[in-house]
Protein backbone atom coordinates (compact mmCIF):
# COMPACT_ATOMS: atom_id res chain seq x y z
CA UNK A 1 0.00 0.00 0.00
CA UNK A 2 2.81 2.40 0.93
CA UNK A 3 4.59 1.63 -2.32
CA UNK A 4 1.41 2.48 -4.20
CA UNK A 5 0.87 5.67 -2.26
CA UNK A 6 4.42 6.93 -2.76
CA UNK A 7 4.23 6.07 -6.44
CA UNK A 8 1.02 8.11 -6.69
CA UNK A 9 2.56 11.09 -4.87
CA UNK A 10 5.68 10.92 -7.04
CA UNK A 11 3.50 10.90 -10.10
CA UNK A 12 1.59 13.97 -8.93
CA UNK A 13 4.84 15.86 -8.30
CA UNK A 14 6.00 15.34 -11.84
CA UNK A 15 3.32 17.43 -13.50
CA UNK A 16 3.95 20.75 -11.73
CA UNK A 17 7.71 20.19 -12.11
CA UNK A 18 7.27 19.82 -15.84
CA UNK A 19 5.33 23.08 -16.00
CA UNK A 20 7.91 25.06 -13.99
CA UNK A 21 10.78 23.62 -15.99
CA UNK A 22 9.01 24.54 -19.23
CA UNK A 23 8.82 28.19 -18.18
CA UNK A 24 12.45 28.23 -17.12
CA UNK A 25 13.47 26.82 -20.47
CA UNK A 26 11.57 29.62 -22.19
CA UNK A 27 13.13 32.31 -19.97
CA UNK A 28 16.57 30.83 -20.63
CA UNK A 29 16.11 31.67 -24.32
CA UNK A 30 14.60 35.09 -23.62
CA UNK A 31 16.96 38.00 -24.59
CA UNK A 32 15.36 40.13 -21.87
CA UNK A 33 17.49 38.29 -19.29
CA UNK A 34 21.24 38.73 -18.81
CA UNK A 35 23.67 35.85 -18.84
CA UNK A 36 24.23 35.67 -15.07
CA UNK A 37 20.48 35.29 -14.63
CA UNK A 38 20.29 32.73 -17.39
CA UNK A 39 22.95 30.71 -15.61
CA UNK A 40 20.69 30.63 -12.57
CA UNK A 41 17.83 29.42 -14.76
CA UNK A 42 20.09 26.63 -15.95
CA UNK A 43 20.89 25.73 -12.33
CA UNK A 44 17.18 25.59 -11.56
CA UNK A 45 16.51 23.45 -14.61
CA UNK A 46 19.28 21.06 -13.55
CA UNK A 47 17.76 20.78 -10.09
CA UNK A 48 14.32 20.15 -11.53
CA UNK A 49 15.85 17.41 -13.66
CA UNK A 50 17.08 15.86 -10.45
CA UNK A 51 13.58 16.14 -8.98
CA UNK A 52 12.32 14.36 -12.09
CA UNK A 53 14.83 11.61 -11.70
CA UNK A 54 14.12 11.17 -8.02
CA UNK A 55 10.39 11.00 -8.55
CA UNK A 56 10.90 8.51 -11.36
CA UNK A 57 12.97 6.54 -8.97
CA UNK A 58 10.19 6.65 -6.45
CA UNK A 59 7.89 5.31 -9.09
CA UNK A 60 10.25 2.41 -9.55
CA UNK A 61 10.40 1.65 -5.82
CA UNK A 62 7.29 -0.45 -6.24
CA UNK A 63 8.46 -2.08 -9.43
CA UNK A 64 12.23 -2.22 -9.67
CA UNK A 65 13.47 -1.68 -13.21
CA UNK A 66 16.84 -1.95 -14.85
CA UNK A 67 17.18 1.68 -16.00
CA UNK A 68 19.06 2.74 -12.90
CA UNK A 69 22.47 1.62 -14.09
CA UNK A 70 25.34 1.55 -11.63
CA UNK A 71 28.71 2.94 -12.66
CA UNK A 72 32.11 3.67 -11.16
CA UNK A 73 31.58 6.77 -9.04
CA UNK A 74 34.16 9.10 -7.53
CA UNK A 75 32.98 9.58 -3.95
CA UNK A 76 34.81 12.87 -3.47
CA UNK A 77 33.21 14.41 -6.59
CA UNK A 78 29.71 13.44 -5.57
CA UNK A 79 30.25 14.60 -1.99
CA UNK A 80 31.42 17.98 -3.21
CA UNK A 81 28.44 18.46 -5.47
CA UNK A 82 25.99 17.35 -2.79
CA UNK A 83 27.50 19.54 -0.08
CA UNK A 84 27.52 22.42 -2.57
CA UNK A 85 23.77 22.04 -2.87
CA UNK A 86 23.05 21.52 0.84
CA UNK A 87 25.45 24.30 1.83
CA UNK A 88 23.00 27.14 1.24
CA UNK A 89 20.46 25.24 3.29
CA UNK A 90 22.97 24.79 6.13
CA UNK A 91 23.99 28.45 5.93
CA UNK A 92 20.44 29.49 6.80
CA UNK A 93 21.02 28.09 10.27
CA UNK A 94 24.72 28.95 10.29
CA UNK A 95 25.86 25.29 10.33
CA UNK A 96 29.43 25.07 9.09
CA UNK A 97 29.97 22.08 6.80
CA UNK A 98 33.37 20.51 6.96
CA UNK A 99 34.28 17.91 4.31
CA UNK A 100 37.30 15.66 4.41
CA UNK A 101 37.34 13.30 1.44
CA UNK A 102 40.27 11.14 0.40
CA UNK A 103 41.22 11.00 -3.28
CA UNK A 104 40.61 7.87 -5.33
CA UNK A 105 37.65 6.51 -3.43
CA UNK A 106 35.50 4.74 -6.00
CA UNK A 107 32.35 2.70 -5.58
CA UNK A 108 30.06 1.00 -8.04
CA UNK A 109 26.64 2.60 -7.72
CA UNK A 110 24.02 4.59 -9.60
CA UNK A 111 25.19 8.21 -9.14
CA UNK A 112 21.67 9.63 -8.77
CA UNK A 113 20.83 7.18 -6.03
CA UNK A 114 24.14 7.84 -4.32
CA UNK A 115 23.45 11.59 -4.39
CA UNK A 116 19.97 11.00 -3.05
CA UNK A 117 21.39 8.94 -0.20
CA UNK A 118 23.98 11.53 0.82
CA UNK A 119 21.56 14.41 0.41
CA UNK A 120 19.02 12.81 2.76
CA UNK A 121 21.60 12.00 5.42
CA UNK A 122 23.23 15.43 5.33
CA UNK A 123 19.85 17.16 5.35
CA UNK A 124 18.87 15.20 8.45
CA UNK A 125 22.14 16.24 10.11
CA UNK A 126 21.42 19.90 9.36
CA UNK A 127 17.84 19.61 10.57
CA UNK A 128 18.92 17.97 13.84
CA UNK A 129 21.48 20.70 14.55
CA UNK A 130 20.95 23.91 16.43
CA UNK A 131 22.03 27.25 15.08
CA UNK A 132 25.79 27.39 14.55
CA UNK A 133 26.60 23.71 15.19
CA UNK A 134 29.10 22.20 12.73
CA UNK A 135 28.51 19.17 10.52
CA UNK A 136 31.41 17.03 9.49
CA UNK A 137 31.54 14.67 6.54
CA UNK A 138 34.43 12.25 6.15
CA UNK A 139 35.06 9.82 3.29
CA UNK A 140 37.93 7.40 3.38
CA UNK A 141 39.06 3.99 2.36
CA UNK A 142 39.09 1.30 5.02
CA UNK A 143 40.58 -1.92 3.63
CA UNK A 144 38.19 -3.09 0.91
CA UNK A 145 35.50 -0.60 1.83
CA UNK A 146 34.76 3.05 1.33
CA UNK A 147 33.41 4.54 4.51
CA UNK A 148 31.49 7.79 4.70
CA UNK A 149 30.67 9.34 8.03
CA UNK A 150 28.28 12.21 8.61
CA UNK A 151 28.62 13.67 12.07
CA UNK A 152 26.42 16.22 13.73
CA UNK A 153 26.24 17.78 17.17
CA UNK A 154 22.48 17.88 17.03
CA UNK A 155 19.60 16.55 19.13
CA UNK A 156 20.78 12.93 19.10
CA UNK A 157 18.47 9.94 19.45
CA UNK A 158 17.54 7.34 22.06
CA UNK A 159 17.99 3.62 21.33
CA UNK A 160 14.26 3.34 20.64
CA UNK A 161 14.37 6.20 18.19
CA UNK A 162 17.33 4.64 16.37
CA UNK A 163 15.39 1.39 16.04
CA UNK A 164 12.51 3.23 14.37
CA UNK A 165 14.70 4.74 11.65
CA UNK A 166 13.76 3.68 8.14
CA UNK A 167 10.18 2.87 9.09
CA UNK A 168 7.95 4.53 6.48
CA UNK A 169 6.48 7.80 7.75
CA UNK A 170 8.44 7.72 11.02
CA UNK A 171 9.28 11.36 11.65
CA UNK A 172 9.62 13.51 14.74
CA UNK A 173 9.60 16.71 12.67
CA UNK A 174 6.51 18.84 12.33
CA UNK A 175 7.07 19.08 8.58
CA UNK A 176 8.85 15.77 8.05
CA UNK A 177 7.75 13.00 5.69
CA UNK A 178 9.54 10.11 7.33
CA UNK A 179 10.37 8.77 3.88
CA UNK A 180 13.98 9.94 3.57
CA UNK A 181 15.56 7.14 5.53
CA UNK A 182 13.28 4.50 4.08
CA UNK A 183 14.68 5.46 0.68
CA UNK A 184 18.24 5.57 2.06
CA UNK A 185 17.99 2.11 3.62
CA UNK A 186 16.59 0.84 0.36
CA UNK A 187 19.51 2.24 -1.67
CA UNK A 188 22.10 0.92 0.78
CA UNK A 189 20.57 -2.53 0.69
CA UNK A 190 20.34 -2.50 -3.10
CA UNK A 191 24.12 -2.04 -3.39
CA UNK A 192 25.01 -4.44 -0.56
CA UNK A 193 26.20 -1.61 1.63
CA UNK A 194 25.85 -1.02 5.34
CA UNK A 195 24.39 1.84 7.30
CA UNK A 196 24.96 2.30 10.98
CA UNK A 197 23.81 4.92 13.48
CA UNK A 198 25.61 5.91 16.65
CA UNK A 199 23.84 8.54 18.64
CA UNK A 200 23.64 10.02 22.11
CA UNK A 201 20.64 12.09 23.10
CA UNK A 202 21.64 15.71 23.53
CA UNK A 203 25.15 15.15 22.16
CA UNK A 204 24.84 14.24 18.51
CA UNK A 205 24.76 11.57 15.85
CA UNK A 206 27.21 9.82 13.59
CA UNK A 207 25.89 7.88 10.65
CA UNK A 208 28.32 5.64 8.81
CA UNK A 209 27.69 4.16 5.39
CA UNK A 210 29.98 1.60 3.86
CA UNK A 211 30.27 0.21 0.34
CA UNK A 212 32.70 -2.14 -1.29
CA UNK A 213 35.48 -0.16 -3.00
CA UNK A 214 35.92 -0.49 -6.76
CA UNK A 215 39.35 -0.26 -8.38
CA UNK A 216 38.87 -1.33 -12.01
CA UNK A 217 38.51 1.00 -15.02
P1 LIG B 1 12.19 13.26 7.94
O1 LIG B 1 13.54 13.90 7.80
O2 LIG B 1 11.24 13.67 6.89
O3 LIG B 1 11.62 13.41 9.33
P2 LIG B 1 13.70 10.80 7.75
O4 LIG B 1 13.32 9.43 7.33
O5 LIG B 1 14.78 11.48 6.99
O6 LIG B 1 12.38 11.67 7.72
O7 LIG B 1 14.12 10.79 9.28
C1 LIG B 1 13.23 10.20 10.24
C2 LIG B 1 13.49 10.72 11.64
O8 LIG B 1 14.73 10.24 12.12
C3 LIG B 1 13.59 12.23 11.76
O9 LIG B 1 12.31 12.83 11.87
C4 LIG B 1 14.41 12.40 13.03
O10 LIG B 1 13.57 12.30 14.16
C5 LIG B 1 15.31 11.16 13.03
N1 LIG B 1 16.67 11.48 12.58
C6 LIG B 1 17.22 11.19 11.37
N2 LIG B 1 18.50 11.62 11.28
C7 LIG B 1 18.79 12.22 12.47
C8 LIG B 1 19.94 12.88 13.02
N3 LIG B 1 21.09 13.02 12.32
N4 LIG B 1 19.85 13.35 14.30
C9 LIG B 1 18.71 13.20 15.01
N5 LIG B 1 17.60 12.61 14.56
C10 LIG B 1 17.61 12.12 13.30
MG1 LIG C 1 14.95 13.51 6.32
PDB file of N, CA, C and O and ligand atoms in Angstrom, residues 124-125 127-128 152 155-157 165 170-173 176-182 197 205, ligand 1:
ATOM      1  N   UNK A 124      19.293  15.581   7.093  1.00  0.00           N
ATOM      2  CA  UNK A 124      18.872  15.197   8.449  1.00  0.00           C
ATOM      3  C   UNK A 124      19.838  15.752   9.488  1.00  0.00           C
ATOM      4  O   UNK A 124      19.410  16.197  10.557  1.00  0.00           O
ATOM      5  N   UNK A 125      21.137  15.713   9.179  1.00  0.00           N
ATOM      6  CA  UNK A 125      22.143  16.237  10.109  1.00  0.00           C
ATOM      7  C   UNK A 125      21.915  17.730  10.337  1.00  0.00           C
ATOM      8  O   UNK A 125      21.947  18.218  11.473  1.00  0.00           O
ATOM      9  N   UNK A 127      19.123  19.389   9.899  1.00  0.00           N
ATOM     10  CA  UNK A 127      17.837  19.605  10.574  1.00  0.00           C
ATOM     11  C   UNK A 127      17.881  19.250  12.056  1.00  0.00           C
ATOM     12  O   UNK A 127      17.094  19.767  12.849  1.00  0.00           O
ATOM     13  N   UNK A 128      18.806  18.355  12.427  1.00  0.00           N
ATOM     14  CA  UNK A 128      18.917  17.972  13.839  1.00  0.00           C
ATOM     15  C   UNK A 128      19.774  18.966  14.629  1.00  0.00           C
ATOM     16  O   UNK A 128      19.788  18.947  15.854  1.00  0.00           O
ATOM     17  N   UNK A 152      27.023  14.962  13.294  1.00  0.00           N
ATOM     18  CA  UNK A 152      26.417  16.217  13.733  1.00  0.00           C
ATOM     19  C   UNK A 152      26.454  16.320  15.253  1.00  0.00           C
ATOM     20  O   UNK A 152      26.638  15.326  15.951  1.00  0.00           O
ATOM     21  N   UNK A 155      20.459  17.032  18.034  1.00  0.00           N
ATOM     22  CA  UNK A 155      19.601  16.547  19.125  1.00  0.00           C
ATOM     23  C   UNK A 155      19.964  15.146  19.610  1.00  0.00           C
ATOM     24  O   UNK A 155      19.720  14.817  20.763  1.00  0.00           O
ATOM     25  N   UNK A 156      20.508  14.313  18.735  1.00  0.00           N
ATOM     26  CA  UNK A 156      20.777  12.935  19.105  1.00  0.00           C
ATOM     27  C   UNK A 156      19.488  12.124  19.206  1.00  0.00           C
ATOM     28  O   UNK A 156      18.383  12.681  19.117  1.00  0.00           O
ATOM     29  N   UNK A 157      19.645  10.825  19.389  1.00  0.00           N
ATOM     30  CA  UNK A 157      18.466   9.944  19.452  1.00  0.00           C
ATOM     31  C   UNK A 157      18.641   8.905  20.543  1.00  0.00           C
ATOM     32  O   UNK A 157      19.750   8.503  20.868  1.00  0.00           O
ATOM     33  N   UNK A 165      14.226   4.105  12.888  1.00  0.00           N
ATOM     34  CA  UNK A 165      14.696   4.738  11.646  1.00  0.00           C
ATOM     35  C   UNK A 165      14.433   3.836  10.449  1.00  0.00           C
ATOM     36  O   UNK A 165      14.620   2.623  10.522  1.00  0.00           O
ATOM     37  N   UNK A 170       7.954   7.405   9.670  1.00  0.00           N
ATOM     38  CA  UNK A 170       8.444   7.718  11.019  1.00  0.00           C
ATOM     39  C   UNK A 170       9.190   9.042  10.958  1.00  0.00           C
ATOM     40  O   UNK A 170      10.235   9.152  10.315  1.00  0.00           O
ATOM     41  N   UNK A 171       8.641  10.052  11.621  1.00  0.00           N
ATOM     42  CA  UNK A 171       9.279  11.358  11.645  1.00  0.00           C
ATOM     43  C   UNK A 171       8.917  12.073  12.928  1.00  0.00           C
ATOM     44  O   UNK A 171       7.774  12.020  13.378  1.00  0.00           O
ATOM     45  N   UNK A 172       9.908  12.728  13.539  1.00  0.00           N
ATOM     46  CA  UNK A 172       9.616  13.513  14.738  1.00  0.00           C
ATOM     47  C   UNK A 172       9.564  14.997  14.391  1.00  0.00           C
ATOM     48  O   UNK A 172       9.481  15.832  15.270  1.00  0.00           O
ATOM     49  N   UNK A 173       9.623  15.301  13.092  1.00  0.00           N
ATOM     50  CA  UNK A 173       9.597  16.709  12.673  1.00  0.00           C
ATOM     51  C   UNK A 173       8.176  17.111  12.320  1.00  0.00           C
ATOM     52  O   UNK A 173       7.436  16.316  11.743  1.00  0.00           O
ATOM     53  N   UNK A 176       8.110  16.882   8.632  1.00  0.00           N
ATOM     54  CA  UNK A 176       8.855  15.766   8.052  1.00  0.00           C
ATOM     55  C   UNK A 176       7.938  14.805   7.303  1.00  0.00           C
ATOM     56  O   UNK A 176       6.726  14.796   7.514  1.00  0.00           O
ATOM     57  N   UNK A 177       8.532  14.013   6.412  1.00  0.00           N
ATOM     58  CA  UNK A 177       7.751  13.005   5.687  1.00  0.00           C
ATOM     59  C   UNK A 177       8.016  11.605   6.257  1.00  0.00           C
ATOM     60  O   UNK A 177       7.193  10.715   6.117  1.00  0.00           O
ATOM     61  N   UNK A 178       9.194  11.437   6.854  1.00  0.00           N
ATOM     62  CA  UNK A 178       9.545  10.109   7.332  1.00  0.00           C
ATOM     63  C   UNK A 178       9.775   9.134   6.191  1.00  0.00           C
ATOM     64  O   UNK A 178       9.666   7.923   6.377  1.00  0.00           O
ATOM     65  N   UNK A 179      10.098   9.663   5.024  1.00  0.00           N
ATOM     66  CA  UNK A 179      10.371   8.775   3.881  1.00  0.00           C
ATOM     67  C   UNK A 179      11.853   8.757   3.518  1.00  0.00           C
ATOM     68  O   UNK A 179      12.329   7.826   2.882  1.00  0.00           O
ATOM     69  N   UNK A 180      12.574   9.806   3.945  1.00  0.00           N
ATOM     70  CA  UNK A 180      13.976   9.943   3.565  1.00  0.00           C
ATOM     71  C   UNK A 180      14.800   8.707   3.896  1.00  0.00           C
ATOM     72  O   UNK A 180      15.498   8.168   3.030  1.00  0.00           O
ATOM     73  N   UNK A 181      14.712   8.260   5.135  1.00  0.00           N
ATOM     74  CA  UNK A 181      15.564   7.136   5.529  1.00  0.00           C
ATOM     75  C   UNK A 181      15.074   5.810   4.977  1.00  0.00           C
ATOM     76  O   UNK A 181      15.867   4.906   4.745  1.00  0.00           O
ATOM     77  N   UNK A 182      13.778   5.715   4.731  1.00  0.00           N
ATOM     78  CA  UNK A 182      13.277   4.505   4.084  1.00  0.00           C
ATOM     79  C   UNK A 182      13.959   4.362   2.719  1.00  0.00           C
ATOM     80  O   UNK A 182      14.436   3.288   2.356  1.00  0.00           O
ATOM     81  N   UNK A 197      24.000   3.689  12.708  1.00  0.00           N
ATOM     82  CA  UNK A 197      23.807   4.916  13.481  1.00  0.00           C
ATOM     83  C   UNK A 197      24.402   4.792  14.879  1.00  0.00           C
ATOM     84  O   UNK A 197      24.164   3.808  15.561  1.00  0.00           O
ATOM     85  N   UNK A 205      24.942  12.820  16.600  1.00  0.00           N
ATOM     86  CA  UNK A 205      24.755  11.574  15.855  1.00  0.00           C
ATOM     87  C   UNK A 205      25.867  11.408  14.832  1.00  0.00           C
ATOM     88  O   UNK A 205      26.296  12.370  14.214  1.00  0.00           O
TER      89      UNK A 205
HETATM   90  P1  LIG B   1      12.192  13.256   7.939  1.00  0.00           P
HETATM   91  O1  LIG B   1      13.535  13.895   7.799  1.00  0.00           O
HETATM   92  O2  LIG B   1      11.238  13.671   6.887  1.00  0.00           O
HETATM   93  O3  LIG B   1      11.622  13.409   9.326  1.00  0.00           O
HETATM   94  P2  LIG B   1      13.705  10.803   7.747  1.00  0.00           P
HETATM   95  O4  LIG B   1      13.321   9.426   7.333  1.00  0.00           O
HETATM   96  O5  LIG B   1      14.780  11.475   6.985  1.00  0.00           O
HETATM   97  O6  LIG B   1      12.376  11.672   7.715  1.00  0.00           O
HETATM   98  O7  LIG B   1      14.123  10.793   9.284  1.00  0.00           O
HETATM   99  C1  LIG B   1      13.235  10.204  10.243  1.00  0.00           C
HETATM  100  C2  LIG B   1      13.494  10.725  11.636  1.00  0.00           C
HETATM  101  O8  LIG B   1      14.728  10.235  12.122  1.00  0.00           O
HETATM  102  C3  LIG B   1      13.590  12.226  11.762  1.00  0.00           C
HETATM  103  O9  LIG B   1      12.315  12.833  11.868  1.00  0.00           O
HETATM  104  C4  LIG B   1      14.414  12.395  13.034  1.00  0.00           C
HETATM  105  O10 LIG B   1      13.567  12.303  14.163  1.00  0.00           O
HETATM  106  C5  LIG B   1      15.308  11.164  13.034  1.00  0.00           C
HETATM  107  N1  LIG B   1      16.673  11.479  12.578  1.00  0.00           N
HETATM  108  C6  LIG B   1      17.225  11.192  11.371  1.00  0.00           C
HETATM  109  N2  LIG B   1      18.505  11.616  11.279  1.00  0.00           N
HETATM  110  C7  LIG B   1      18.786  12.215  12.467  1.00  0.00           C
HETATM  111  C8  LIG B   1      19.944  12.877  13.018  1.00  0.00           C
HETATM  112  N3  LIG B   1      21.086  13.020  12.324  1.00  0.00           N
HETATM  113  N4  LIG B   1      19.855  13.348  14.296  1.00  0.00           N
HETATM  114  C9  LIG B   1      18.712  13.200  15.013  1.00  0.00           C
HETATM  115  N5  LIG B   1      17.598  12.612  14.557  1.00  0.00           N
HETATM  116  C10 LIG B   1      17.614  12.120  13.302  1.00  0.00           C
END
